[in-house]
Coordinates of C-alpha atoms in Angstrom, one line a residue:
M1 CA 89.4 97.9 74.0
R2 CA 88.0 97.8 70.5
Q3 CA 84.4 98.9 70.2
E4 CA 81.8 96.6 68.6
I5 CA 80.3 97.8 65.3
V6 CA 76.6 97.2 65.6
G7 CA 75.3 98.6 62.3
L8 CA 76.9 99.3 58.9
G9 CA 75.8 101.7 56.2
V10 CA 77.0 101.8 52.6
D11 CA 76.6 104.8 50.4
A12 CA 77.4 103.6 46.9
G13 CA 77.8 106.9 45.0
S14 CA 78.7 107.6 41.4
T15 CA 82.1 109.1 42.4
T16 CA 82.9 107.6 45.8
T17 CA 81.7 104.7 47.9
K18 CA 81.5 105.2 51.6
L19 CA 81.1 102.8 54.5
V20 CA 80.2 103.8 58.1
G21 CA 80.0 101.7 61.2
V22 CA 78.1 102.7 64.4
D23 CA 78.2 101.4 68.0
G24 CA 75.1 100.6 70.0
R25 CA 74.5 104.3 70.8
G26 CA 74.6 105.3 67.2
E27 CA 78.0 106.9 67.4
R28 CA 80.2 106.8 64.3
I29 CA 83.2 104.6 65.2
F30 CA 84.4 103.4 61.7
D31 CA 84.5 104.8 58.2
R32 CA 86.1 104.4 54.9
I33 CA 85.9 106.4 51.6
E34 CA 87.1 105.0 48.3
P35 CA 86.7 106.1 44.6
T36 CA 83.8 104.0 43.2
R37 CA 85.1 101.2 41.0
P38 CA 83.4 99.4 38.1
Q39 CA 83.2 96.2 40.1
L40 CA 81.1 97.7 42.9
Q41 CA 79.9 94.4 44.3
L42 CA 83.5 93.2 44.9
Q43 CA 84.5 96.7 46.2
V44 CA 81.7 96.6 48.9
K45 CA 82.6 93.1 49.9
G46 CA 86.2 94.2 50.4
L47 CA 85.1 97.2 52.5
L48 CA 82.8 95.0 54.6
A49 CA 85.7 92.6 55.2
V50 CA 87.8 95.5 56.6
A51 CA 84.8 96.5 58.8
R52 CA 84.6 92.9 60.2
A53 CA 88.3 93.0 60.9
S54 CA 87.7 96.3 62.8
G55 CA 84.9 95.1 65.1
A56 CA 81.8 94.1 63.1
K57 CA 80.6 90.6 63.6
E58 CA 79.3 88.3 60.9
G59 CA 75.6 89.1 60.6
T60 CA 75.9 92.8 61.5
P61 CA 73.0 94.5 59.7
V62 CA 74.0 96.4 56.5
V63 CA 71.8 99.1 54.9
A64 CA 72.7 100.4 51.5
T65 CA 71.9 103.8 49.8
G66 CA 73.2 105.8 46.8
Y67 CA 73.0 105.2 43.1
G68 CA 74.6 101.7 43.4
R69 CA 72.5 100.5 46.3
K70 CA 70.8 97.8 44.3
L71 CA 74.2 96.3 43.5
V72 CA 75.1 95.8 47.2
E73 CA 74.5 92.1 47.5
D74 CA 75.1 92.0 51.3
A75 CA 72.5 94.7 52.1
D76 CA 69.7 93.7 54.5
K77 CA 67.8 96.8 53.4
R78 CA 68.1 99.5 50.7
V79 CA 66.9 103.0 51.4
T80 CA 66.8 106.2 49.3
E81 CA 69.5 108.9 49.6
I82 CA 67.0 111.5 50.7
T83 CA 66.0 109.5 53.8
C84 CA 69.6 108.5 54.6
H85 CA 71.1 112.0 54.2
A86 CA 68.4 113.6 56.3
R87 CA 68.8 110.9 59.1
G88 CA 72.6 111.3 59.1
V89 CA 72.7 115.1 59.2
F90 CA 69.9 115.3 61.8
R91 CA 71.8 113.0 64.1
S92 CA 74.9 115.1 63.6
V93 CA 73.5 118.5 64.2
H94 CA 70.4 117.7 66.4
H95 CA 68.1 120.2 64.8
G96 CA 66.0 120.8 61.7
G97 CA 66.7 123.1 58.7
T98 CA 67.3 122.9 55.0
L99 CA 70.0 120.6 53.8
I100 CA 71.9 121.0 50.5
D101 CA 73.8 117.9 49.5
I102 CA 76.1 118.4 46.5
G103 CA 77.4 115.1 45.1
G104 CA 79.4 114.1 42.1
Q105 CA 76.3 113.2 40.0
D106 CA 73.4 115.1 41.6
A107 CA 72.4 117.9 44.0
K108 CA 69.6 117.6 46.6
A109 CA 67.7 120.1 48.7
I110 CA 66.0 118.5 51.7
R111 CA 63.9 120.3 54.3
F112 CA 63.4 118.5 57.6
D113 CA 61.8 119.5 60.9
D114 CA 63.2 119.5 64.5
K115 CA 62.3 115.8 64.8
G116 CA 64.2 114.9 61.7
A117 CA 61.1 114.2 59.6
V118 CA 61.5 115.2 55.9
Q119 CA 59.0 117.9 54.9
D120 CA 60.0 118.4 51.3
F121 CA 62.8 117.7 48.9
A122 CA 64.0 118.4 45.3
M123 CA 66.8 116.8 43.2
N124 CA 68.9 117.7 40.2
D125 CA 70.1 114.5 38.7
K126 CA 69.7 115.4 35.0
C127 CA 72.4 117.9 34.4
A128 CA 76.0 117.9 35.5
A129 CA 76.1 121.7 35.5
G130 CA 74.3 121.6 38.8
T131 CA 76.6 119.1 40.6
G132 CA 80.1 118.7 41.8
R133 CA 81.0 117.2 38.5
F134 CA 80.8 120.7 37.0
L135 CA 83.6 121.9 39.1
E136 CA 85.6 118.6 38.8
V137 CA 85.6 118.8 35.0
V138 CA 86.6 122.4 34.7
A139 CA 89.2 122.3 37.5
G140 CA 90.8 119.3 35.8
R141 CA 90.8 121.1 32.4
L142 CA 92.7 124.0 34.1
G143 CA 95.2 121.7 35.7
H144 CA 94.0 122.0 39.3
D145 CA 92.5 119.5 41.8
L146 CA 89.2 120.5 43.5
D147 CA 90.9 121.7 46.7
E148 CA 93.3 124.0 44.8
F149 CA 90.4 125.3 42.6
A150 CA 88.3 126.1 45.7
H151 CA 91.2 127.9 47.3
L152 CA 91.6 130.1 44.2
A153 CA 87.9 130.9 44.1
A154 CA 87.6 131.7 47.8
N155 CA 90.4 134.2 47.6
A156 CA 89.7 135.8 44.2
G157 CA 89.2 139.5 44.3
E158 CA 87.2 139.6 41.1
T159 CA 84.5 137.5 39.3
T160 CA 84.5 136.6 35.7
A161 CA 80.9 135.8 34.7
I162 CA 80.3 132.4 33.1
S163 CA 77.3 132.5 30.8
S164 CA 77.2 128.8 29.8
T165 CA 74.9 126.6 31.9
C166 CA 76.2 123.4 30.3
T167 CA 79.4 121.7 31.5
V168 CA 80.6 121.0 27.9
F169 CA 79.9 124.6 26.7
A170 CA 81.3 126.1 29.9
E171 CA 84.6 124.3 29.2
S172 CA 84.9 125.9 25.8
E173 CA 83.9 129.3 27.2
I174 CA 86.6 129.2 29.8
I175 CA 89.3 128.4 27.3
S176 CA 88.1 131.4 25.3
L177 CA 88.2 133.6 28.5
I178 CA 91.7 132.6 29.3
A179 CA 92.8 133.5 25.8
Q180 CA 91.2 136.9 26.4
G181 CA 93.4 137.4 29.5
E182 CA 91.0 136.6 32.3
T183 CA 92.7 135.2 35.4
I184 CA 92.1 131.6 36.6
E185 CA 91.2 133.0 40.0
A186 CA 88.4 135.2 38.6
I187 CA 87.1 132.3 36.5
A188 CA 87.2 129.9 39.4
R189 CA 85.1 132.4 41.4
G190 CA 82.7 132.8 38.5
L191 CA 82.2 129.1 38.2
H192 CA 81.5 128.7 41.9
T193 CA 79.0 131.6 42.0
S194 CA 77.3 130.2 38.8
L195 CA 77.0 126.7 40.3
M196 CA 75.8 127.9 43.7
G197 CA 73.3 130.2 42.0
R198 CA 71.7 127.2 40.3
I199 CA 71.7 125.2 43.5
A200 CA 70.2 128.1 45.4
A201 CA 67.3 128.0 42.9
L202 CA 66.9 124.3 43.6
A203 CA 66.8 125.1 47.4
R204 CA 64.2 127.8 47.0
S205 CA 61.9 125.2 45.3
V206 CA 61.5 123.5 48.7
T207 CA 61.2 126.8 50.6
V208 CA 64.4 127.4 52.5
T209 CA 64.0 127.2 56.3
P210 CA 67.1 128.2 58.3
P211 CA 69.5 127.0 59.4
L212 CA 71.2 126.2 56.0
L213 CA 73.1 122.9 56.1
L214 CA 75.6 121.7 53.5
S215 CA 76.9 118.1 53.0
G216 CA 78.5 116.0 50.3
G217 CA 82.1 116.1 49.0
V218 CA 81.7 119.8 47.8
A219 CA 80.8 120.8 51.3
R220 CA 84.5 120.8 52.4
S221 CA 85.2 123.6 49.9
P222 CA 85.4 127.0 51.6
A223 CA 84.4 128.6 48.2
A224 CA 81.2 126.4 48.1
Q225 CA 80.3 127.4 51.7
R226 CA 80.9 131.1 51.0
Y227 CA 79.1 131.4 47.7
L228 CA 76.1 129.2 48.6
G229 CA 75.7 131.3 51.7
E230 CA 75.9 134.5 49.7
A231 CA 73.4 133.2 47.1
L232 CA 70.8 132.4 49.8
G233 CA 71.7 135.1 52.3
L234 CA 72.3 132.7 55.1
P235 CA 75.3 131.3 57.1
V236 CA 76.2 127.8 56.2
E237 CA 76.6 125.0 58.7
V238 CA 78.6 121.9 57.8
P239 CA 78.4 118.7 59.8
E240 CA 81.5 116.8 60.7
G241 CA 82.4 114.4 57.9
P242 CA 80.0 115.9 55.4
Q243 CA 80.9 113.2 52.8
L244 CA 79.7 110.5 55.1
M245 CA 76.2 111.7 55.9
G246 CA 74.4 109.3 53.6
A247 CA 76.4 106.3 54.8
Y248 CA 75.9 107.5 58.4
G249 CA 72.2 107.7 58.0
A250 CA 72.2 104.2 56.5
A251 CA 74.3 102.9 59.4
L252 CA 71.7 104.3 61.9
M253 CA 69.0 102.4 60.0
A254 CA 71.1 99.3 60.3
L255 CA 71.2 99.9 64.0
D256 CA 67.4 100.1 64.0
I257 CA 67.4 96.6 62.5
A258 CA 69.9 95.3 65.1
D259 CA 67.6 96.7 67.8
G260 CA 64.5 95.2 66.3
R261 CA 63.1 98.6 65.2
G262 CA 63.9 98.4 61.5

């Protein structure tokens, strides 16, 4: 028997757009991830049509978050990414801590307590060198996708230091390092440690309270998990479906609306 979707959450990100549906208990029972298209309004309408064909009725509440949330015409409510990511991760892990979310266009550090209430947060949304875009650009320049690049970095025996803190300059520096005979594996490790060092500094600005949590597309990378953990001296916990946490939090808020609490 098909379960009814009671709340829908849209995370309209710069790189990917995510849709999550939850049942009446707040369990995640539907999700979709697509690369974000220029016609975001039409893309979200298409995703919602798929959700309705999968168990969501007309009028099911929709909450939108992410960079493109204001473009989601079908949204009943629009909520910040900080609130939605904290809500989604807290529901997934059932405890407080410090969450690092690394997206394609920004990175966030969010500290929340054992009731899920946000205590402090910081964001880097000004420079690509502190986001997943940094890895994406360089990996593509070296002819690898992100999964391959992460595998190379996680298994590298040596590290080649990358001094540039700008994505454009780092790309030039890497080409020069390859010409000098440095291996791609060592460069990949150097890039990951450099990025995670910058993100660790962002995390310290909100005072890191263990456990350390990691979400966003980069969270799937074993290299990101390893080198962020090393940078902060803590083990890293990754919730199931780390890319979906913002949309999941938005869907839980849509459930609040359905229950008359939102």
